[in-house]
PDB file of C-alpha atoms in Angstrom:
ATOM      1  CA  UNK A   2      85.245 170.025  51.429  1.00 45.00           C
ATOM      2  CA  UNK A   3      84.105 167.570  53.990  1.00 49.00           C
ATOM      3  CA  UNK A   4      85.918 164.360  53.789  1.00 49.00           C
ATOM      4  CA  UNK A   5      83.212 161.119  54.185  1.00 48.00           C
ATOM      5  CA  UNK A   6      85.241 158.597  56.795  1.00 51.00           C
ATOM      6  CA  UNK A   7      84.943 154.604  56.257  1.00 51.00           C
ATOM      7  CA  UNK A   8      83.347 152.313  59.477  1.00 53.00           C
ATOM      8  CA  UNK A   9      85.947 150.115  60.244  1.00 52.00           C
ATOM      9  CA  UNK A  10      85.630 147.321  59.982  1.00 55.00           C
ATOM     10  CA  UNK A  11      84.131 144.751  62.412  1.00 56.00           C
ATOM     11  CA  UNK A  12      86.570 141.788  64.078  1.00 56.00           C
ATOM     12  CA  UNK A  13      85.406 138.235  62.350  1.00 60.00           C
ATOM     13  CA  UNK A  14      83.496 135.615  64.232  1.00 58.00           C
ATOM     14  CA  UNK A  15      87.666 133.663  64.229  1.00 54.00           C
ATOM     15  CA  UNK A  16      89.122 137.041  65.244  1.00 55.00           C
ATOM     16  CA  UNK A  17      85.924 137.455  68.722  1.00 57.00           C
ATOM     17  CA  UNK A  18      86.762 133.790  70.333  1.00 55.00           C
ATOM     18  CA  UNK A  19      90.535 133.854  69.470  1.00 58.00           C
ATOM     19  CA  UNK A  20      90.946 137.657  71.929  1.00 56.00           C
ATOM     20  CA  UNK A  21      87.940 135.546  74.390  1.00 52.00           C
ATOM     21  CA  UNK A  22      90.374 132.830  74.997  1.00 55.00           C
ATOM     22  CA  UNK A  23      92.587 135.111  75.384  1.00 60.00           C
ATOM     23  CA  UNK A  24      90.408 137.465  78.021  1.00 58.00           C
ATOM     24  CA  UNK A  25      89.453 133.429  80.031  1.00 56.00           C
ATOM     25  CA  UNK A  26      93.027 132.052  79.437  1.00 65.00           C
ATOM     26  CA  UNK A  27      94.047 133.934  83.094  1.00 73.00           C
ATOM     27  CA  UNK A  28      90.880 133.296  84.346  1.00 75.00           C
ATOM     28  CA  UNK A  29      90.123 130.520  84.164  1.00 76.00           C
ATOM     29  CA  UNK A  30      93.925 129.628  85.067  1.00 77.00           C
ATOM     30  CA  UNK A  31      92.713 131.395  88.906  1.00 80.00           C
ATOM     31  CA  UNK A  32      90.478 129.909  88.996  1.00 81.00           C
ATOM     32  CA  UNK A  33      91.590 125.944  88.594  1.00 82.00           C
ATOM     33  CA  UNK A  34      94.423 126.745  90.914  1.00 79.00           C
ATOM     34  CA  UNK A  35      91.390 128.753  93.595  1.00 82.00           C
ATOM     35  CA  UNK A  36      90.127 125.713  93.250  1.00 84.00           C
ATOM     36  CA  UNK A  37      92.911 123.472  93.674  1.00 87.00           C
ATOM     37  CA  UNK A  38      94.486 126.059  96.762  1.00 81.00           C
ATOM     38  CA  UNK A  39      90.940 124.533  98.485  1.00 83.00           C
ATOM     39  CA  UNK A  40      91.266 121.177  97.873  1.00 85.00           C
ATOM     40  CA  UNK A  41      94.364 121.175 100.608  1.00 84.00           C
ATOM     41  CA  UNK A  42      93.075 123.580 102.301  1.00 86.00           C
ATOM     42  CA  UNK A  43      90.460 121.880 103.291  1.00 88.00           C
ATOM     43  CA  UNK A  44      91.601 118.850 105.260  1.00 87.00           C
ATOM     44  CA  UNK A  45      93.028 121.196 106.985  1.00 88.00           C
ATOM     45  CA  UNK A  46      90.519 123.376 108.796  1.00 90.00           C
ATOM     46  CA  UNK A  47      88.282 120.472 108.677  1.00 89.00           C
ATOM     47  CA  UNK A  48      91.947 118.893 111.238  1.00 89.00           C
ATOM     48  CA  UNK A  49      91.837 122.819 112.717  1.00 91.00           C
ATOM     49  CA  UNK A  50      88.121 122.739 113.756  1.00 91.00           C
ATOM     50  CA  UNK A  51      88.537 119.090 114.620  1.00 89.00           C
ATOM     51  CA  UNK A  52      90.744 120.301 117.220  1.00 90.00           C
ATOM     52  CA  UNK A  53      88.220 122.646 119.884  1.00 90.00           C
ATOM     53  CA  UNK A  54      85.880 119.984 119.120  1.00 89.00           C
ATOM     54  CA  UNK A  55      85.641 117.016 122.585  1.00 86.00           C
ATOM     55  CA  UNK A  56      87.082 113.606 120.827  1.00 79.00           C
ATOM     56  CA  UNK A  57      83.493 112.141 120.982  1.00 81.00           C
ATOM     57  CA  UNK A  58      82.633 114.464 118.285  1.00 84.00           C
ATOM     58  CA  UNK A  59      85.132 114.809 116.260  1.00 81.00           C
ATOM     59  CA  UNK A  60      82.597 112.257 113.085  1.00 83.00           C
ATOM     60  CA  UNK A  61      78.971 113.580 114.527  1.00 83.00           C
ATOM     61  CA  UNK A  62      78.375 116.046 111.530  1.00 81.00           C
ATOM     62  CA  UNK A  63      80.871 113.869 108.752  1.00 81.00           C
ATOM     63  CA  UNK A  64      77.537 111.913 107.247  1.00 80.00           C
ATOM     64  CA  UNK A  65      76.222 113.840 105.678  1.00 82.00           C
ATOM     65  CA  UNK A  66      78.405 116.710 105.470  1.00 79.00           C
ATOM     66  CA  UNK A  67      76.810 119.857 106.275  1.00 83.00           C
ATOM     67  CA  UNK A  68      78.165 123.602 107.671  1.00 82.00           C
ATOM     68  CA  UNK A  69      78.807 121.871 111.001  1.00 82.00           C
ATOM     69  CA  UNK A  70      80.707 119.664 109.476  1.00 83.00           C
ATOM     70  CA  UNK A  71      83.167 122.706 109.184  1.00 87.00           C
ATOM     71  CA  UNK A  72      82.067 125.215 111.514  1.00 88.00           C
ATOM     72  CA  UNK A  73      81.436 125.061 115.492  1.00 86.00           C
ATOM     73  CA  UNK A  74      80.084 126.984 116.869  1.00 84.00           C
ATOM     74  CA  UNK A  75      81.207 126.683 121.021  1.00 85.00           C
ATOM     75  CA  UNK A  76      85.299 126.344 119.825  1.00 89.00           C
ATOM     76  CA  UNK A  77      86.887 125.160 123.429  1.00 88.00           C
ATOM     77  CA  UNK A  78      90.542 125.065 124.331  1.00 91.00           C
ATOM     78  CA  UNK A  79      90.216 121.285 126.714  1.00 91.00           C
ATOM     79  CA  UNK A  80      92.236 120.104 124.293  1.00 91.00           C
ATOM     80  CA  UNK A  81      94.908 122.209 123.371  1.00 92.00           C
ATOM     81  CA  UNK A  82      94.901 122.067 127.684  1.00 92.00           C
ATOM     82  CA  UNK A  83      95.021 118.454 127.944  1.00 90.00           C
ATOM     83  CA  UNK A  84      98.296 118.756 125.876  1.00 90.00           C
ATOM     84  CA  UNK A  85      99.553 120.037 128.867  1.00 89.00           C
ATOM     85  CA  UNK A  86     100.282 117.324 130.664  1.00 87.00           C
ATOM     86  CA  UNK A  87     101.892 114.405 127.787  1.00 87.00           C
ATOM     87  CA  UNK A  88     105.017 114.794 126.226  1.00 89.00           C
ATOM     88  CA  UNK A  89     104.630 116.961 123.993  1.00 91.00           C
ATOM     89  CA  UNK A  90     106.120 120.090 125.175  1.00 91.00           C
ATOM     90  CA  UNK A  91     109.490 117.860 125.460  1.00 93.00           C
ATOM     91  CA  UNK A  92     109.200 116.490 121.807  1.00 94.00           C
ATOM     92  CA  UNK A  93     108.536 119.854 120.449  1.00 94.00           C
ATOM     93  CA  UNK A  94     111.792 120.773 121.566  1.00 94.00           C
ATOM     94  CA  UNK A  95     114.433 117.624 121.063  1.00 95.00           C
ATOM     95  CA  UNK A  96     112.435 118.463 117.703  1.00 95.00           C
ATOM     96  CA  UNK A  97     113.916 122.250 117.097  1.00 95.00           C
ATOM     97  CA  UNK A  98     117.030 121.832 118.373  1.00 96.00           C
ATOM     98  CA  UNK A  99     117.831 118.772 116.394  1.00 95.00           C
ATOM     99  CA  UNK A 100     116.100 120.576 112.929  1.00 95.00           C
ATOM    100  CA  UNK A 101     118.268 123.763 113.531  1.00 95.00           C
ATOM    101  CA  UNK A 102     121.169 122.075 114.547  1.00 96.00           C
ATOM    102  CA  UNK A 103     121.156 119.603 111.352  1.00 95.00           C
ATOM    103  CA  UNK A 104     120.102 123.228 109.132  1.00 95.00           C
ATOM    104  CA  UNK A 105     123.068 124.601 110.820  1.00 95.00           C
ATOM    105  CA  UNK A 106     125.885 122.594 110.293  1.00 95.00           C
ATOM    106  CA  UNK A 107     123.872 120.592 107.015  1.00 95.00           C
ATOM    107  CA  UNK A 108     124.459 123.881 105.182  1.00 95.00           C
ATOM    108  CA  UNK A 109     128.038 123.698 106.410  1.00 94.00           C
ATOM    109  CA  UNK A 110     128.696 119.982 105.167  1.00 94.00           C
ATOM    110  CA  UNK A 111     127.328 120.438 101.750  1.00 94.00           C
ATOM    111  CA  UNK A 112     126.902 124.263 100.136  1.00 94.00           C
ATOM    112  CA  UNK A 113     131.311 123.337 100.859  1.00 94.00           C
ATOM    113  CA  UNK A 114     130.823 119.810  98.736  1.00 92.00           C
ATOM    114  CA  UNK A 115     128.714 121.704  96.734  1.00 93.00           C
ATOM    115  CA  UNK A 116     131.198 124.079  96.468  1.00 93.00           C
ATOM    116  CA  UNK A 117     134.299 121.083  96.419  1.00 91.00           C
ATOM    117  CA  UNK A 118     131.784 119.563  92.408  1.00 91.00           C
ATOM    118  CA  UNK A 119     131.384 122.341  90.748  1.00 89.00           C
ATOM    119  CA  UNK A 120     133.954 125.093  91.165  1.00 87.00           C
ATOM    120  CA  UNK A 121     137.339 121.708  91.144  1.00 86.00           C
ATOM    121  CA  UNK A 122     137.993 119.499  88.129  1.00 86.00           C
ATOM    122  CA  UNK A 123     139.207 116.272  89.605  1.00 85.00           C
ATOM    123  CA  UNK A 124     138.743 112.305  88.093  1.00 87.00           C
ATOM    124  CA  UNK A 125     135.776 110.778  89.879  1.00 84.00           C
ATOM    125  CA  UNK A 126     133.621 113.826  90.140  1.00 86.00           C
ATOM    126  CA  UNK A 127     130.900 111.787  87.333  1.00 86.00           C
ATOM    127  CA  UNK A 128     131.662 109.528  89.944  1.00 90.00           C
ATOM    128  CA  UNK A 129     130.973 110.959  93.214  1.00 89.00           C
ATOM    129  CA  UNK A 130     128.586 112.897  92.125  1.00 88.00           C
ATOM    130  CA  UNK A 131     126.418 110.453  90.759  1.00 89.00           C
ATOM    131  CA  UNK A 132     126.512 108.538  94.300  1.00 89.00           C
ATOM    132  CA  UNK A 133     124.839 112.086  95.848  1.00 88.00           C
ATOM    133  CA  UNK A 134     122.084 111.497  93.752  1.00 86.00           C
ATOM    134  CA  UNK A 135     121.486 107.822  93.661  1.00 87.00           C
ATOM    135  CA  UNK A 136     121.908 108.813  97.894  1.00 84.00           C
ATOM    136  CA  UNK A 137     118.207 110.706  97.694  1.00 84.00           C
ATOM    137  CA  UNK A 138     116.551 108.383  95.183  1.00 86.00           C
ATOM    138  CA  UNK A 139     116.695 106.133  97.788  1.00 86.00           C
ATOM    139  CA  UNK A 140     114.054 106.190 100.696  1.00 86.00           C
ATOM    140  CA  UNK A 141     115.988 106.799 103.798  1.00 87.00           C
ATOM    141  CA  UNK A 142     113.539 104.695 105.202  1.00 84.00           C
ATOM    142  CA  UNK A 143     114.533 101.977 104.007  1.00 87.00           C
ATOM    143  CA  UNK A 144     117.745 101.974 105.437  1.00 89.00           C
ATOM    144  CA  UNK A 145     116.777 102.981 108.722  1.00 91.00           C
ATOM    145  CA  UNK A 146     116.997 100.279 110.413  1.00 91.00           C
ATOM    146  CA  UNK A 147     120.657  98.072 109.096  1.00 91.00           C
ATOM    147  CA  UNK A 148     121.722 101.988 109.927  1.00 92.00           C
ATOM    148  CA  UNK A 149     119.920 101.423 113.119  1.00 92.00           C
ATOM    149  CA  UNK A 150     122.542  98.480 114.103  1.00 92.00           C
ATOM    150  CA  UNK A 151     125.071  99.976 112.572  1.00 93.00           C
ATOM    151  CA  UNK A 152     124.588 103.409 115.082  1.00 93.00           C
ATOM    152  CA  UNK A 153     123.525 100.812 118.346  1.00 92.00           C
ATOM    153  CA  UNK A 154     127.189  99.325 117.948  1.00 92.00           C
ATOM    154  CA  UNK A 155     128.538 102.713 117.834  1.00 93.00           C
ATOM    155  CA  UNK A 156     126.672 103.206 120.992  1.00 92.00           C
ATOM    156  CA  UNK A 157     125.001 105.953 120.111  1.00 92.00           C
ATOM    157  CA  UNK A 158     121.372 105.464 120.708  1.00 91.00           C
ATOM    158  CA  UNK A 159     119.220 107.572 122.556  1.00 92.00           C
ATOM    159  CA  UNK A 160     121.573 110.118 121.926  1.00 93.00           C
ATOM    160  CA  UNK A 161     121.412 113.426 120.148  1.00 95.00           C
ATOM    161  CA  UNK A 162     124.199 112.798 117.723  1.00 94.00           C
ATOM    162  CA  UNK A 163     122.831 109.681 117.202  1.00 93.00           C
ATOM    163  CA  UNK A 164     120.069 111.776 115.544  1.00 94.00           C
ATOM    164  CA  UNK A 165     121.368 114.605 114.436  1.00 95.00           C
ATOM    165  CA  UNK A 166     123.733 112.772 112.318  1.00 93.00           C
ATOM    166  CA  UNK A 167     121.862 111.134 109.403  1.00 91.00           C
ATOM    167  CA  UNK A 168     120.847 113.986 108.296  1.00 90.00           C
ATOM    168  CA  UNK A 169     123.220 116.698 107.913  1.00 91.00           C
ATOM    169  CA  UNK A 170     124.563 115.275 104.260  1.00 87.00           C
ATOM    170  CA  UNK A 171     121.994 115.483 102.451  1.00 89.00           C
ATOM    171  CA  UNK A 172     122.141 114.256  98.941  1.00 89.00           C
ATOM    172  CA  UNK A 173     118.910 117.164  97.901  1.00 90.00           C
ATOM    173  CA  UNK A 174     120.879 119.619  99.230  1.00 91.00           C
ATOM    174  CA  UNK A 175     123.656 119.095  97.701  1.00 92.00           C
ATOM    175  CA  UNK A 176     122.505 118.631  93.870  1.00 91.00           C
ATOM    176  CA  UNK A 177     119.984 122.163  94.544  1.00 89.00           C
ATOM    177  CA  UNK A 178     123.715 123.748  95.607  1.00 92.00           C
ATOM    178  CA  UNK A 179     126.057 122.880  93.122  1.00 92.00           C
ATOM    179  CA  UNK A 180     123.700 123.288  90.538  1.00 89.00           C
ATOM    180  CA  UNK A 181     123.448 127.194  91.747  1.00 89.00           C
ATOM    181  CA  UNK A 182     127.065 127.318  92.215  1.00 91.00           C
ATOM    182  CA  UNK A 183     127.317 126.726  88.622  1.00 90.00           C
ATOM    183  CA  UNK A 184     125.004 130.003  87.505  1.00 87.00           C
ATOM    184  CA  UNK A 185     127.943 131.942  88.548  1.00 88.00           C
ATOM    185  CA  UNK A 186     129.069 133.601  86.167  1.00 88.00           C
ATOM    186  CA  UNK A 187     133.260 132.866  85.767  1.00 87.00           C
ATOM    187  CA  UNK A 188     134.140 136.819  85.608  1.00 88.00           C
ATOM    188  CA  UNK A 189     134.030 136.652  89.217  1.00 88.00           C
ATOM    189  CA  UNK A 190     135.213 134.093  89.637  1.00 87.00           C
ATOM    190  CA  UNK A 191     138.723 134.941  87.482  1.00 88.00           C
ATOM    191  CA  UNK A 192     138.367 138.614  89.699  1.00 88.00           C
ATOM    192  CA  UNK A 193     139.087 137.173  92.898  1.00 86.00           C
ATOM    193  CA  UNK A 194     141.837 135.070  91.860  1.00 87.00           C
ATOM    194  CA  UNK A 195     143.118 138.009  90.979  1.00 87.00           C
ATOM    195  CA  UNK A 196     142.633 140.133  93.350  1.00 84.00           C
ATOM    196  CA  UNK A 197     144.545 137.451  95.886  1.00 85.00           C
ATOM    197  CA  UNK A 198     141.514 135.019  96.948  1.00 85.00           C
ATOM    198  CA  UNK A 199     142.441 130.957  97.742  1.00 87.00           C
ATOM    199  CA  UNK A 200     139.798 128.686  97.028  1.00 86.00           C
ATOM    200  CA  UNK A 201     138.159 129.394 100.224  1.00 90.00           C
ATOM    201  CA  UNK A 202     138.374 132.959  99.789  1.00 90.00           C
ATOM    202  CA  UNK A 203     136.125 132.282  96.852  1.00 90.00           C
ATOM    203  CA  UNK A 204     133.981 130.409  98.140  1.00 91.00           C
ATOM    204  CA  UNK A 205     132.527 132.573 100.930  1.00 90.00           C
ATOM    205  CA  UNK A 206     132.699 136.027  99.367  1.00 90.00           C
ATOM    206  CA  UNK A 207     131.715 134.977  96.340  1.00 89.00           C
ATOM    207  CA  UNK A 208     129.840 131.838  96.276  1.00 92.00           C
ATOM    208  CA  UNK A 209     128.012 132.700 100.087  1.00 90.00           C
ATOM    209  CA  UNK A 210     126.873 135.247  98.825  1.00 90.00           C
ATOM    210  CA  UNK A 211     125.435 134.947  95.720  1.00 88.00           C
ATOM    211  CA  UNK A 212     124.115 132.275  96.662  1.00 88.00           C
ATOM    212  CA  UNK A 213     121.665 132.850  99.732  1.00 89.00           C
ATOM    213  CA  UNK A 214     118.472 132.031  98.607  1.00 87.00           C
ATOM    214  CA  UNK A 215     119.451 128.423  97.575  1.00 89.00           C
ATOM    215  CA  UNK A 216     120.953 128.443 100.893  1.00 92.00           C
ATOM    216  CA  UNK A 217     118.168 129.273 102.615  1.00 90.00           C
ATOM    217  CA  UNK A 218     115.871 126.447 100.507  1.00 88.00           C
ATOM    218  CA  UNK A 219     118.539 124.582 101.223  1.00 91.00           C
ATOM    219  CA  UNK A 220     118.385 125.685 105.332  1.00 92.00           C
ATOM    220  CA  UNK A 221     114.238 124.761 104.284  1.00 91.00           C
ATOM    221  CA  UNK A 222     115.456 121.363 103.128  1.00 90.00           C
ATOM    222  CA  UNK A 223     116.957 119.566 106.172  1.00 93.00           C
ATOM    223  CA  UNK A 224     114.249 121.326 108.684  1.00 94.00           C
ATOM    224  CA  UNK A 225     111.388 118.768 106.770  1.00 91.00           C
ATOM    225  CA  UNK A 226     113.358 116.091 106.012  1.00 91.00           C
ATOM    226  CA  UNK A 227     114.107 116.518 110.595  1.00 93.00           C
ATOM    227  CA  UNK A 228     110.922 118.376 111.831  1.00 94.00           C
ATOM    228  CA  UNK A 229     109.005 114.713 109.575  1.00 91.00           C
ATOM    229  CA  UNK A 230     111.281 112.858 110.492  1.00 92.00           C
ATOM    230  CA  UNK A 231     109.300 109.065 112.701  1.00 93.00           C
ATOM    231  CA  UNK A 232     111.008 105.785 112.050  1.00 92.00           C
ATOM    232  CA  UNK A 233     114.782 106.730 112.535  1.00 93.00           C
ATOM    233  CA  UNK A 234     114.007 109.014 116.167  1.00 93.00           C
ATOM    234  CA  UNK A 235     111.284 106.087 116.362  1.00 92.00           C
ATOM    235  CA  UNK A 236     114.881 103.365 115.988  1.00 92.00           C
ATOM    236  CA  UNK A 237     116.858 105.598 118.173  1.00 91.00           C
ATOM    237  CA  UNK A 238     115.350 107.907 120.715  1.00 86.00           C
ATOM    238  CA  UNK A 239     113.551 105.686 122.726  1.00 82.00           C
ATOM    239  CA  UNK A 240     113.955 107.165 125.817  1.00 87.00           C
ATOM    240  CA  UNK A 241     111.189 111.009 127.020  1.00 86.00           C
ATOM    241  CA  UNK A 242     114.582 112.794 126.862  1.00 90.00           C
ATOM    242  CA  UNK A 243     115.598 111.853 123.303  1.00 91.00           C
ATOM    243  CA  UNK A 244     111.519 111.594 121.630  1.00 93.00           C
ATOM    244  CA  UNK A 245     110.837 113.830 119.350  1.00 94.00           C
ATOM    245  CA  UNK A 246     107.652 115.663 117.975  1.00 93.00           C
ATOM    246  CA  UNK A 247     106.324 113.111 115.769  1.00 93.00           C
ATOM    247  CA  UNK A 248     106.871 110.063 118.077  1.00 93.00           C
ATOM    248  CA  UNK A 249     105.046 111.906 120.482  1.00 92.00           C
ATOM    249  CA  UNK A 250     102.251 113.305 118.580  1.00 91.00           C
ATOM    250  CA  UNK A 251     101.604 108.316 117.475  1.00 90.00           C
ATOM    251  CA  UNK A 252     101.521 108.473 121.245  1.00 89.00           C
ATOM    252  CA  UNK A 253      98.560 109.751 122.586  1.00 88.00           C
ATOM    253  CA  UNK A 254      96.598 107.005 120.377  1.00 82.00           C
ATOM    254  CA  UNK A 255      95.967 105.532 123.402  1.00 71.00           C
ATOM    255  CA  UNK A 256      95.843 101.121 123.412  1.00 61.00           C
ATOM    256  CA  UNK A 257      91.772 101.106 123.490  1.00 67.00           C
ATOM    257  CA  UNK A 258      90.406 103.702 122.911  1.00 74.00           C
ATOM    258  CA  UNK A 259      91.690 107.474 120.931  1.00 81.00           C
ATOM    259  CA  UNK A 260      90.520 110.896 122.275  1.00 85.00           C
ATOM    260  CA  UNK A 261      90.887 112.782 118.305  1.00 88.00           C
ATOM    261  CA  UNK A 262      89.652 116.441 119.900  1.00 89.00           C
ATOM    262  CA  UNK A 263      93.141 115.478 121.511  1.00 90.00           C
ATOM    263  CA  UNK A 264      95.181 114.417 118.430  1.00 91.00           C
ATOM    264  CA  UNK A 265      94.169 116.608 116.309  1.00 91.00           C
ATOM    265  CA  UNK A 266      95.720 119.173 118.222  1.00 92.00           C
ATOM    266  CA  UNK A 267      98.411 118.231 118.881  1.00 93.00           C
ATOM    267  CA  UNK A 268      98.921 117.463 115.449  1.00 92.00           C
ATOM    268  CA  UNK A 269      98.410 121.227 114.358  1.00 93.00           C
ATOM    269  CA  UNK A 270     100.221 122.957 116.974  1.00 93.00           C
ATOM    270  CA  UNK A 271     103.007 121.062 115.073  1.00 93.00           C
ATOM    271  CA  UNK A 272     101.993 121.761 111.661  1.00 91.00           C
ATOM    272  CA  UNK A 273     102.197 124.851 112.937  1.00 91.00           C
ATOM    273  CA  UNK A 274     105.821 125.372 113.323  1.00 90.00           C
ATOM    274  CA  UNK A 275     107.366 124.211 109.985  1.00 90.00           C
ATOM    275  CA  UNK A 276     104.048 126.614 108.843  1.00 88.00           C
ATOM    276  CA  UNK A 277     105.721 129.297 109.885  1.00 89.00           C
ATOM    277  CA  UNK A 278     108.594 129.251 108.610  1.00 88.00           C
ATOM    278  CA  UNK A 279     108.140 128.149 105.748  1.00 85.00           C
ATOM    279  CA  UNK A 280     105.804 130.791 105.007  1.00 85.00           C
ATOM    280  CA  UNK A 281     108.644 133.369 106.020  1.00 84.00           C
ATOM    281  CA  UNK A 282     110.301 132.256 103.810  1.00 80.00           C
ATOM    282  CA  UNK A 283     108.685 130.894 101.297  1.00 76.00           C
ATOM    283  CA  UNK A 284     110.006 133.448  98.213  1.00 74.00           C
ATOM    284  CA  UNK A 285     113.497 132.650  99.162  1.00 69.00           C
ATOM    285  CA  UNK A 286     112.927 129.415  98.275  1.00 66.00           C
ATOM    286  CA  UNK A 287     111.034 130.140  94.884  1.00 67.00           C
ATOM    287  CA  UNK A 288     114.065 131.862  94.069  1.00 63.00           C
ATOM    288  CA  UNK A 289     115.955 129.779  94.154  1.00 59.00           C
ATOM    289  CA  UNK A 290     114.956 126.869  92.087  1.00 58.00           C
ATOM    290  CA  UNK A 291     113.340 129.378  89.934  1.00 56.00           C
ATOM    291  CA  UNK A 292     117.171 130.914  89.391  1.00 56.00           C
ATOM    292  CA  UNK A 293     118.795 126.588  89.758  1.00 53.00           C
ATOM    293  CA  UNK A 294     120.312 125.260  86.230  1.00 48.00           C
ATOM    294  CA  UNK A 295     119.590 129.593  85.119  1.00 49.00           C
ATOM    295  CA  UNK A 296     123.848 130.581  84.107  1.00 48.00           C
TER     296      UNK A 296
END
């Protein structure tokens, strides 16, 4: 006896369209992400290329656009060698010192404040947290001038302490760490207390080890805040011994002429240092942001 095999029904046109849309969804998202990434990369690439050209050729190939706008067949490092005669090297070392000290000391202050706001209940807690939220909603440049007058009265101008102090208590870092601390299970905290740990022991043995991604993310915020600061170092670091990277970069612009090749070379150097740090700690920063608020 032979069994008759019925042909399987072909999918309807509507089903085929839905299947096609499901396949094109990830492809479209990938293409869109590539286009957005390219849009961010083009200005950076153009800066790198022009740092390898003489300054008088910077804008030669902009109108009309051509392949030589984004490529050069005769790269030269003369612009980078010219930076050896400027204060950029000292400024980069100053920026690194200020940023690293801010990260170390600022993380201690911000993590302690976040722990106090998340692990303890006290009167006025909501008001304190609201003030912290308000502190990073107000642009720092808006209060830089009156704050600089106060620091001058305290004889903190042209001192590293005066340059570092405003970046230690970062409201955004406190907010990030507090939100992460709130997601730590209460069972772990209770078990630690039953083992005889006090508040400081719980903070050091439970909160800090579990919050490494959040600490790295907050540290990157503190680092970038100081690395890219311009107005505050311009007001407080007026001598050569306390000049920082962004101020030294602006000083490369002459009063009557600008060598854009040297300017772009200095910009590339100032970009590479934070870029390398961000790429190195990227996965920790993404993890800290993606897990913030999860309980």
